[in-house]
GROMACS .gro file of C-alpha atoms in nm:
model
  337
    1MET     CA    1   4.317 -13.026  12.040
    2GLN     CA    2   4.695 -13.008  12.015
    3ALA     CA    3   4.944 -13.286  12.079
    4SER     CA    4   5.135 -13.252  12.403
    5PRO     CA    5   5.503 -13.152  12.377
    6SER     CA    6   5.605 -13.501  12.490
    7ALA     CA    7   5.426 -13.647  12.190
    8TRP     CA    8   5.680 -13.488  11.961
    9SER     CA    9   5.998 -13.609  12.133
   10PRO     CA   10   6.028 -13.944  11.947
   11MET     CA   11   6.009 -13.762  11.614
   12LYS     CA   12   6.320 -13.545  11.648
   13SER     CA   13   6.526 -13.737  11.396
   14ILE     CA   14   6.249 -13.711  11.138
   15LEU     CA   15   6.181 -13.345  11.212
   16ARG     CA   16   6.544 -13.257  11.149
   17SER     CA   17   6.509 -13.363  10.786
   18ALA     CA   18   6.143 -13.277  10.730
   19VAL     CA   19   6.046 -12.969  10.535
   20LEU     CA   20   5.757 -12.742  10.623
   21SER     CA   21   5.530 -12.909  10.368
   22ALA     CA   22   5.557 -13.234  10.564
   23LEU     CA   23   5.319 -13.089  10.821
   24ILE     CA   24   5.031 -13.120  10.576
   25LEU     CA   25   4.926 -13.458  10.436
   26PRO     CA   26   4.774 -13.417  10.089
   27ALA     CA   27   4.514 -13.658   9.955
   28PHE     CA   28   4.739 -13.929   9.816
   29SER     CA   29   4.748 -14.299   9.890
   30PHE     CA   30   4.870 -14.437  10.221
   31ALA     CA   31   5.157 -14.625  10.057
   32GLN     CA   32   5.278 -14.306   9.890
   33SER     CA   33   5.243 -14.101  10.206
   34VAL     CA   34   5.446 -14.331  10.427
   35THR     CA   35   5.719 -14.367  10.167
   36SER     CA   36   5.795 -14.000  10.215
   37GLY     CA   37   5.853 -14.059  10.585
   38ALA     CA   38   5.750 -13.758  10.788
   39PRO     CA   39   5.395 -13.671  10.676
   40VAL     CA   40   5.209 -13.981  10.790
   41LEU     CA   41   5.401 -14.000  11.115
   42LEU     CA   42   5.337 -13.638  11.199
   43ARG     CA   43   4.966 -13.664  11.119
   44ALA     CA   44   4.936 -13.973  11.340
   45LEU     CA   45   5.102 -13.788  11.628
   46GLU     CA   46   4.887 -13.477  11.596
   47PRO     CA   47   4.516 -13.530  11.677
   48SER     CA   48   4.335 -13.461  11.351
   49PRO     CA   49   3.980 -13.590  11.297
   50ILE     CA   50   3.861 -13.798  11.006
   51GLN     CA   51   3.781 -13.582  10.703
   52GLY     CA   52   3.521 -13.675  10.440
   53ASP     CA   53   3.491 -14.041  10.342
   54PRO     CA   54   3.625 -14.260  10.626
   55LYS     CA   55   3.763 -14.503  10.366
   56ASP     CA   56   3.970 -14.234  10.194
   57ASP     CA   57   4.344 -14.314  10.207
   58ALA     CA   58   4.413 -13.957  10.322
   59ASN     CA   59   4.257 -14.056  10.657
   60ALA     CA   60   4.508 -14.339  10.716
   61PRO     CA   61   4.718 -14.141  10.970
   62ALA     CA   62   4.407 -14.050  11.173
   63TRP     CA   63   4.286 -14.412  11.170
   64LEU     CA   64   4.632 -14.523  11.278
   65ARG     CA   65   4.609 -14.295  11.580
   66VAL     CA   66   4.253 -14.406  11.660
   67GLN     CA   67   4.340 -14.776  11.642
   68ILE     CA   68   4.645 -14.737  11.866
   69LEU     CA   69   4.450 -14.538  12.127
   70LEU     CA   70   4.165 -14.791  12.125
   71ASP     CA   71   4.414 -15.074  12.166
   72ARG     CA   72   4.577 -14.906  12.466
   73MET     CA   73   4.237 -14.851  12.627
   74GLN     CA   74   4.148 -15.223  12.595
   75PHE     CA   75   3.889 -15.164  12.322
   76GLY     CA   76   4.114 -15.299  12.053
   77PRO     CA   77   4.043 -15.308  11.679
   78GLY     CA   78   4.237 -15.631  11.638
   79GLU     CA   79   4.528 -15.601  11.396
   80ILE     CA   80   4.624 -15.234  11.356
   81ASP     CA   81   4.630 -15.151  10.985
   82ALA     CA   82   4.548 -14.775  10.960
   83ARG     CA   83   4.227 -14.855  10.775
   84TRP     CA   84   3.860 -14.807  10.853
   85GLY     CA   85   3.681 -15.142  10.886
   86SER     CA   86   3.416 -15.334  11.078
   87ASN     CA   87   3.649 -15.422  11.366
   88THR     CA   88   3.741 -15.057  11.417
   89GLU     CA   89   3.379 -14.943  11.387
   90ARG     CA   90   3.265 -15.196  11.649
   91ALA     CA   91   3.554 -15.101  11.877
   92ILE     CA   92   3.455 -14.734  11.858
   93ALA     CA   93   3.092 -14.820  11.940
   94ALA     CA   94   3.201 -15.027  12.242
   95PHE     CA   95   3.428 -14.745  12.361
   96GLN     CA   96   3.140 -14.499  12.322
   97ARG     CA   97   2.911 -14.718  12.536
   98SER     CA   98   3.178 -14.745  12.803
   99ARG     CA   99   3.206 -14.365  12.820
  100ASP     CA  100   2.828 -14.297  12.804
  101LEU     CA  101   2.862 -14.132  12.463
  102GLU     CA  102   2.621 -14.158  12.175
  103THR     CA  103   2.677 -14.508  12.036
  104SER     CA  104   2.713 -14.475  11.662
  105GLY     CA  105   3.044 -14.637  11.576
  106ALA     CA  106   3.131 -14.311  11.400
  107LEU     CA  107   3.422 -14.097  11.509
  108ASP     CA  108   3.234 -13.786  11.621
  109GLU     CA  109   3.392 -13.494  11.805
  110ALA     CA  110   3.299 -13.614  12.155
  111THR     CA  111   3.451 -13.956  12.087
  112TRP     CA  112   3.762 -13.800  11.937
  113GLN     CA  113   3.810 -13.586  12.246
  114ALA     CA  114   3.756 -13.883  12.480
  115LEU     CA  115   4.016 -14.088  12.295
  116ASN     CA  116   4.269 -13.807  12.296
  117THR     CA  117   4.269 -13.772  12.672
  118ASP     CA  118   4.557 -14.015  12.621
  119ALA     CA  119   4.825 -13.775  12.499
  120SER     CA  120   5.118 -14.018  12.505
  121PRO     CA  121   5.300 -14.074  12.175
  122VAL     CA  122   5.124 -14.323  11.950
  123LEU     CA  123   5.442 -14.405  11.757
  124VAL     CA  124   5.780 -14.480  11.909
  125GLU     CA  125   6.121 -14.579  11.785
  126TYR     CA  126   6.224 -14.942  11.826
  127ARG     CA  127   6.571 -15.078  11.747
  128LEU     CA  128   6.618 -15.435  11.635
  129THR     CA  129   6.808 -15.658  11.876
  130ALA     CA  130   7.044 -15.943  11.792
  131GLU     CA  131   6.770 -16.183  11.903
  132ASP     CA  132   6.520 -16.018  11.666
  133VAL     CA  133   6.751 -16.064  11.370
  134ALA     CA  134   6.862 -16.417  11.460
  135GLY     CA  135   6.514 -16.568  11.491
  136PRO     CA  136   6.494 -16.855  11.407
  137TYR     CA  137   6.226 -16.810  11.142
  138SER     CA  138   6.087 -17.067  10.902
  139ALA     CA  139   5.796 -17.087  10.662
  140MET     CA  140   5.484 -17.256  10.798
  141PRO     CA  141   5.321 -17.535  10.595
  142ASP     CA  142   4.945 -17.523  10.538
  143ASP     CA  143   4.887 -17.897  10.577
  144MET     CA  144   4.805 -18.008  10.932
  145MET     CA  145   5.003 -18.331  10.899
  146ALA     CA  146   5.309 -18.130  10.792
  147LYS     CA  147   5.262 -17.904  11.093
  148ALA     CA  148   5.248 -18.211  11.317
  149ALA     CA  149   5.602 -18.300  11.205
  150LEU     CA  150   5.746 -17.974  11.339
  151SER     CA  151   5.897 -17.937  11.688
  152ARG     CA  152   5.765 -17.581  11.724
  153LEU     CA  153   5.541 -17.353  11.521
  154GLY     CA  154   5.732 -17.028  11.554
  155PHE     CA  155   5.721 -16.714  11.345
  156ALA     CA  156   5.770 -16.737  10.971
  157SER     CA  157   5.957 -16.405  10.952
  158LEU     CA  158   6.085 -16.116  11.158
  159VAL     CA  159   5.814 -15.884  11.026
  160GLU     CA  160   5.549 -16.134  11.138
  161ALA     CA  161   5.707 -16.143  11.485
  162LEU     CA  162   5.715 -15.763  11.500
  163GLY     CA  163   5.353 -15.750  11.387
  164GLU     CA  164   5.253 -15.964  11.687
  165ARG     CA  165   5.463 -15.758  11.929
  166PHE     CA  166   5.321 -15.428  11.810
  167HIS     CA  167   4.967 -15.553  11.733
  168SER     CA  168   5.007 -15.448  11.371
  169SER     CA  169   4.977 -15.588  11.023
  170PRO     CA  170   5.317 -15.667  10.869
  171ALA     CA  171   5.209 -15.451  10.573
  172LEU     CA  172   5.167 -15.149  10.803
  173LEU     CA  173   5.512 -15.196  10.957
  174LYS     CA  174   5.669 -15.225  10.612
  175ALA     CA  175   5.486 -14.912  10.499
  176LEU     CA  176   5.598 -14.713  10.804
  177ASN     CA  177   5.958 -14.828  10.751
  178PRO     CA  178   5.998 -14.865  10.374
  179ASN     CA  179   6.377 -14.859  10.368
  180ALA     CA  180   6.453 -15.044  10.691
  181ASP     CA  181   6.719 -15.315  10.689
  182LEU     CA  182   6.560 -15.600  10.887
  183THR     CA  183   6.880 -15.805  10.872
  184ARG     CA  184   7.087 -15.564  11.081
  185GLU     CA  185   7.095 -15.533  11.459
  186GLY     CA  186   7.029 -15.175  11.568
  187THR     CA  187   6.805 -15.083  11.276
  188ALA     CA  188   6.559 -14.817  11.393
  189LEU     CA  189   6.189 -14.869  11.321
  190TRP     CA  190   5.878 -14.663  11.383
  191VAL     CA  191   5.616 -14.880  11.551
  192PRO     CA  192   5.281 -14.833  11.727
  193ASP     CA  193   5.320 -14.775  12.100
  194VAL     CA  194   5.072 -15.036  12.223
  195GLN     CA  195   5.218 -15.095  12.566
  196ALA     CA  196   4.933 -15.078  12.817
  197THR     CA  197   4.848 -15.197  13.163
  198GLU     CA  198   4.682 -15.536  13.182
  199PRO     CA  199   4.302 -15.533  13.226
  200ALA     CA  200   4.173 -15.584  13.578
  201LYS     CA  201   4.037 -15.921  13.687
  202ALA     CA  202   3.699 -15.985  13.528
  203ALA     CA  203   3.386 -16.067  13.726
  204SER     CA  204   3.243 -16.221  13.409
  205VAL     CA  205   3.309 -16.267  13.038
  206VAL     CA  206   3.061 -16.219  12.753
  207VAL     CA  207   3.109 -16.357  12.403
  208ASP     CA  208   2.867 -16.183  12.166
  209LYS     CA  209   2.814 -16.337  11.822
  210SER     CA  210   2.624 -16.035  11.683
  211ASP     CA  211   2.907 -15.801  11.785
  212ALA     CA  212   3.187 -16.048  11.700
  213SER     CA  213   3.345 -15.977  12.035
  214VAL     CA  214   3.473 -16.095  12.370
  215MET     CA  215   3.399 -15.852  12.655
  216LEU     CA  216   3.518 -15.829  13.015
  217ARG     CA  217   3.272 -15.706  13.280
  218ASP     CA  218   3.330 -15.587  13.635
  219ASP     CA  219   3.115 -15.682  13.936
  220GLN     CA  220   2.866 -15.409  13.842
  221GLY     CA  221   2.816 -15.555  13.495
  222ARG     CA  222   3.007 -15.273  13.330
  223VAL     CA  223   3.209 -15.360  13.018
  224TYR     CA  224   3.561 -15.228  13.068
  225ALA     CA  225   3.742 -15.419  12.791
  226ARG     CA  226   3.630 -15.548  12.453
  227TYR     CA  227   3.818 -15.739  12.184
  228PRO     CA  228   3.719 -15.860  11.834
  229ALA     CA  229   3.662 -16.232  11.787
  230SER     CA  230   3.551 -16.495  11.538
  231THR     CA  231   3.270 -16.692  11.699
  232GLY     CA  232   3.177 -17.010  11.514
  233SER     CA  233   3.016 -17.090  11.182
  234GLU     CA  234   2.718 -17.257  11.018
  235HIS     CA  235   2.894 -17.592  11.052
  236ASP     CA  236   3.013 -17.527  11.408
  237PRO     CA  237   2.772 -17.281  11.574
  238LEU     CA  238   2.861 -17.096  11.890
  239PRO     CA  239   2.723 -17.295  12.189
  240ILE     CA  240   2.486 -17.031  12.327
  241GLY     CA  241   2.442 -17.037  12.703
  242ASN     CA  242   2.605 -16.990  13.040
  243TRP     CA  243   2.939 -17.161  13.096
  244THR     CA  244   3.241 -17.115  13.317
  245ILE     CA  245   3.614 -17.096  13.260
  246LYS     CA  246   3.791 -17.413  13.370
  247GLY     CA  247   4.149 -17.294  13.332
  248VAL     CA  248   4.416 -17.137  13.112
  249ALA     CA  249   4.693 -17.306  12.914
  250ARG     CA  250   4.972 -17.085  12.783
  251ASP     CA  251   5.183 -17.187  12.485
  252PRO     CA  252   4.962 -17.494  12.443
  253HIS     CA  253   4.990 -17.801  12.227
  254PHE     CA  254   4.691 -17.857  12.000
  255GLN     CA  255   4.530 -18.198  11.982
  256TYR     CA  256   4.414 -18.224  11.623
  257ASN     CA  257   4.113 -18.453  11.574
  258PRO     CA  258   4.001 -18.453  11.208
  259LYS     CA  259   3.661 -18.589  11.312
  260LEU     CA  260   3.586 -18.251  11.470
  261PHE     CA  261   3.672 -18.058  11.152
  262TRP     CA  262   3.415 -18.068  10.874
  263ASP     CA  263   3.677 -17.949  10.625
  264ALA     CA  264   3.957 -18.190  10.727
  265GLU     CA  265   4.155 -18.339  10.441
  266PRO     CA  266   4.077 -18.703  10.357
  267GLY     CA  267   4.336 -18.932  10.513
  268HIS     CA  268   4.423 -18.700  10.798
  269LYS     CA  269   4.486 -18.868  11.131
  270GLY     CA  270   4.481 -18.738  11.486
  271ALA     CA  271   4.798 -18.554  11.578
  272ARG     CA  272   4.954 -18.348  11.854
  273ILE     CA  273   5.060 -18.010  11.711
  274ALA     CA  274   5.356 -17.838  11.877
  275PRO     CA  275   5.321 -17.502  12.057
  276GLY     CA  276   5.405 -17.165  11.909
  277PRO     CA  277   5.242 -16.847  11.777
  278ASN     CA  278   5.152 -17.030  11.454
  279ASN     CA  279   4.987 -17.317  11.641
  280PRO     CA  280   4.618 -17.345  11.535
  281VAL     CA  281   4.511 -17.206  11.876
  282GLY     CA  282   4.792 -16.955  11.904
  283VAL     CA  283   4.968 -16.883  12.232
  284VAL     CA  284   4.673 -16.923  12.473
  285TRP     CA  285   4.386 -17.166  12.530
  286VAL     CA  286   4.115 -17.055  12.778
  287ASP     CA  287   3.920 -17.372  12.850
  288LEU     CA  288   3.540 -17.358  12.883
  289SER     CA  289   3.313 -17.595  13.072
  290LYS     CA  290   3.162 -17.695  12.736
  291ASP     CA  291   3.357 -17.999  12.609
  292HIS     CA  292   3.597 -17.923  12.322
  293TYR     CA  293   3.530 -17.548  12.339
  294GLY     CA  294   3.756 -17.266  12.440
  295ILE     CA  295   3.870 -16.910  12.373
  296HIS     CA  296   4.210 -16.899  12.207
  297GLY     CA  297   4.462 -16.717  11.992
  298THR     CA  298   4.528 -16.758  11.621
  299PRO     CA  299   4.812 -16.764  11.368
  300GLU     CA  300   4.611 -16.528  11.145
  301PRO     CA  301   4.535 -16.209  11.341
  302GLY     CA  302   4.419 -16.023  11.030
  303MET     CA  303   4.126 -16.264  10.992
  304VAL     CA  304   3.983 -16.223  11.343
  305GLY     CA  305   3.629 -16.087  11.339
  306LYS     CA  306   3.616 -16.122  10.961
  307THR     CA  307   3.605 -16.500  10.902
  308GLU     CA  308   3.433 -16.794  11.068
  309SER     CA  309   3.586 -17.036  11.318
  310HIS     CA  310   3.543 -17.406  11.389
  311GLY     CA  311   3.304 -17.339  11.677
  312CYS     CA  312   3.551 -17.206  11.930
  313ILE     CA  313   3.615 -16.837  11.995
  314ARG     CA  314   3.922 -16.706  11.814
  315MET     CA  315   4.108 -16.386  11.910
  316THR     CA  316   4.441 -16.228  11.820
  317ASN     CA  317   4.723 -16.376  12.026
  318TRP     CA  318   4.779 -16.052  12.216
  319ASN     CA  319   4.409 -16.009  12.302
  320ALA     CA  320   4.381 -16.375  12.404
  321ALA     CA  321   4.682 -16.327  12.634
  322ALA     CA  322   4.518 -16.019  12.792
  323LEU     CA  323   4.198 -16.217  12.845
  324ALA     CA  324   4.390 -16.506  13.001
  325ASN     CA  325   4.545 -16.270  13.256
  326ALA     CA  326   4.202 -16.129  13.348
  327VAL     CA  327   4.018 -16.456  13.421
  328ALA     CA  328   4.043 -16.747  13.663
  329PRO     CA  329   3.886 -17.091  13.703
  330GLY     CA  330   3.516 -17.043  13.774
  331THR     CA  331   3.480 -16.706  13.596
  332PRO     CA  332   3.121 -16.702  13.456
  333THR     CA  333   3.115 -16.684  13.076
  334LEU     CA  334   2.804 -16.601  12.876
  335LEU     CA  335   2.792 -16.695  12.508
  336GLN     CA  336   2.512 -16.504  12.339
  337GLN     CA  337   2.364 -16.432  11.997
   0.00000   0.00000   0.00000
C-alpha cells in the first residue's frame, strides 16, 4: 500500500532538505535515526510493515505509525513510544477481534491493511504558543504530604504537557525533535496526530484484569473501544462483579486516606490533594457503585498496564477522559478476571 498524497503535505519542509537516501531507513537505533530528521518521519508516514524481530529498533517508525493509528481508532496502546510492548500487542489483538480478523496480537498483513484504511497523516507540525512556553511548570514532590501543600498539581515541564496532549512519551517527542527550542514561541515540532472523534455512548463497560483493559460495548455487546489499564494488586484486588457508574468528576480533588494505602508512609495523615494532571487520580474520576472504587487517570501514563494499582482502575488521562465522555450514571460496569 502507498501513502496518500495528502499524507506527504506536512513533510514539505523536511523533504526540501532531505536527500534520496533518507527514503530508506537502515538498521540503526531509533535515537540515531530520529536525530537525522527525515528518515524516521518518512518511514512513519509511508505504510511499511514490521520486518524481522518486532523489538528491533529499525521497526520503530512502523510501530510509531501503528500506535498512532490504533490510538485514533480507540484501541489505544497507552503512551505512544514507537516500541513493541505488551500494551501494543493487546491493542492489536483487540482491534483484530473488532474487525473479525485472526486474533493473534501480531501485525499480519490483513491487520496492517485494516489499520491503513486510515490514510490521514500520522505526524503533523505543531508550533509552540506563548501559553505553552509560559506554563507555569514546577517539579512535583513524591511525598503525599508535600503534594497536599500545593494549590494545584500541574505539569512539571512543557515536554510533559506536550506528552499528555499528543498521547506520547516525552522521550519520543524529544527524539522526534532533537534540536527544538522549547523556550521559544513559534518553535515547530513534529508530533503524533492523535486527534480523533470521541467514542459513542457506551451501553456497558467491561474491565478485564487478564487483558489489563477497559472496554466500551454497544447495545449488541460489541467492543468498539479498548484502552489499557492497571487493575489492582495482591494487596488491593480488583472487586470482581457487576457494578454501575454513579457519576463523573472532572479535574477532581483526591481525598487521601493513608488507612486505605498499605504502603503509606508512617505518620501520614488524611489530606485533600489539589486537582491537576499530576493529582494521584489524574484529570478524571469515574465513580463506581462499589465504595472507594473508581476508574481514573494517572500522573504516570507510561506505567499504565505495566504496574499494579491500589485496587482502583487506572488509565492514562486522555483515555480516562474519553471514557468519561462515553458513560453516564447507571451505565452497567462488569469487572472480571
